[in-house]
Amino acid sequence: SEYQVLNTAYQTIQTALNQNQGGGMPALNSSKNMVVNINQTFTRNPTTEYTYPDGNGNYYSGGSSIPIQLKISSVNDAENLLQQAATIINVLTTQNPHVNGGGGAWGFGGKTGNVMDIFGPSFNAINEMIKNAQTALEKTKQLNANENTQITQPDNFNPYTSKDKGFAKEMLNRANAQAEILGLAQQVADNFHSIQGPIQGDLEECKAGLAGVITNNTWGSGCAFVKETLNSLEQHTAYYGNQVNQDKALAQTILNFKEALSTLNKDSTAINSGISQLPNAKSLQNMTHSTQNPNSPEGLLTYSLDTNKYNQLQNIRQELGKNPFRRFGVIDYQNNNGAMNGIGVQVGYKQFFGKKRNWGLRYYGFFDYNHAYIKSNFFNSASDVWTYGVGMDTLYNFINDKNTNFLGKNNKLSVGLFGGFALAGTSWLNSQQVNLTMMNGIYNANVSTSNFQFLFDLGLRMNLARHKKKDSDHTAQHGIELGFKIPTINTNYYSFMGAKLEYRRMYSLFLNYVFAY
C-alpha cells in the first residue's frame, strides 16, 4: 500500500540519521550499508466506515490489528536519502490524505481539509528543494568522475600549445559546472526559506536531542541538522562562488590568450601609431612597448605602459575638455558677426594747396577702442579691440570758405570729402583667453593677440572757421566728420591642431567732432 511505501521511506531516513543504527548524516562522497527495521500494524476486517465531522473524507474503525516487523537492507548515502525524501513528498501530494483537526497544530488556523489544502505551498517548496538537491548531487558526481590530472610541468605551461589550451578549455568547463552546482545549492537554501509556518522550524530543529531518535515529542522534527547544513551551505556558496568566478576568468584568459595577445599587440601598435601622427608629440612616443623574457615560453610577451607618458596624456585630455575648439574635427568653416561700440582719438596736422586752397592733406596719429560680443553655436566671447597707428588723408572742399552767419557773424563754412589710408596695429583681448591659453603641455596653442593692420577711410567733412579779431590770431575751427574705416587684414588670434580663430573689424562707421586751431 501507499502507507507502506511512505512508512518505509520515513524509517529509512530515521535509521540513516541515527548514529548508532545507520552511521549518521553521510558525506556526499560516502556510502554505508545499513539494515532498516520497519514496524507496521495492519487492521483486519470487519471494519466500520465513518465520515469526518467536517464532511471531508472518511475513516475506518474496528477489526483486529496485526503487527508486522520487516527488515530490509539499504544504503546510507546522499542519493538514497534524497530519493526517500522525494518518495515521502510524492505520496503525501498524490494521496492527499485528510488532516484530522485541520492545520491549527501547525500554525495554519482556519485551514481544514486534506494535506494539500493546508500544506500545499510548503510541500511544493520542499519538492523543489529536493529536486534541486538531487540535480546538484548528480552534477557533483559527474564533475568528480571527469576530474583531470594536474599539469605535470606548470613552469612550461604555454597557452599556444593545443595540449595546454585543451586543459584550459576543460578548466573552464569545470568552472562553469561548479558555478551551476553552487547556483543549485543557493536555490536549495532559497526553497527552504520559502517554506511556510512552523514546518520550517520543525525541519530546522532537533527536538529529540539526537538525530534519528523518535519520541512522542519530536512531532515533525526530522533531526537532520537542516539548520546547520543550510548555514554551512550558504557560507560555502558565498566563499567558493568567488573562487569559481576567478577560475572562470583565468580559464577564459588562458583559452583566449593567443587571440587576446594578438589584440593587445594591435592595440599597442595603434596607440603608438596614432600618437606618432600628432604634432609636437615626441615626448609621448612609445607610450606602450613590449619585451620578451628569455626564460618564458616562446611567443609570450610582456606589454608595459609608460605611466609618466600616460599621465601626461591624461592631463592633456583634461585640458582639451575645457577647450572650446575640442570639436574642431566637425567644423569646416564658420563666419560670425557682432556689433561693436567704441570711442577714438585723432591728433594731427592739415594743410591746403593751390590758389583756391580747396585741396589739402592731413597727417595724424589715432587710437580707437571698441567692444564687441560675438556668438556662435560652439564659441561665445566678448572682445576688447584697440587699433592704433598713423594715417594720411586727402582733403577736397567743394564748398570752400563760404561766408556765413551760422553760429556767428562773418564765419566761413567749408564742406568737402576726405579719403586716405592708415598704417596701424590691432590688439584683441578675448574673454575666453584663459581657456584658449591653458594648454601648457606639449600641445601649446598659438595665440597672437596683436598684428599689423592696413586701413582705408572715406567720408564727408564740414568745417566752420570763426572770424579772426586780429590778423595775428589763429582761426579757431569747429567741424564734424561722418565716415567709415575699412581694415583689410585679419588677426590670426588663435590656432590649435588645425583649428583657427581669426578676428577682423569688417568696417567702422564713425562720427567725429573736430577742433582745429
Tab-separated table of C-alpha atoms in Angstrom, residues 312-323 439:
chain	number	residue	atom	x	y	z
A	312	GLN	CA	50.819	63.443	-19.304
A	313	LEU	CA	48.326	62.387	-21.962
A	314	GLN	CA	45.536	62.337	-19.367
A	315	ASN	CA	46.388	65.877	-18.298
A	316	ILE	CA	46.295	66.985	-21.918
A	317	ARG	CA	42.931	65.283	-22.374
A	318	GLN	CA	41.506	67.139	-19.368
A	319	GLU	CA	42.793	70.430	-20.715
A	320	LEU	CA	41.322	69.663	-24.111
A	321	GLY	CA	37.964	69.039	-22.459
A	322	LYS	CA	37.807	72.708	-21.465
A	323	ASN	CA	38.934	73.982	-24.841
A	439	MET	CA	47.255	74.273	-22.731
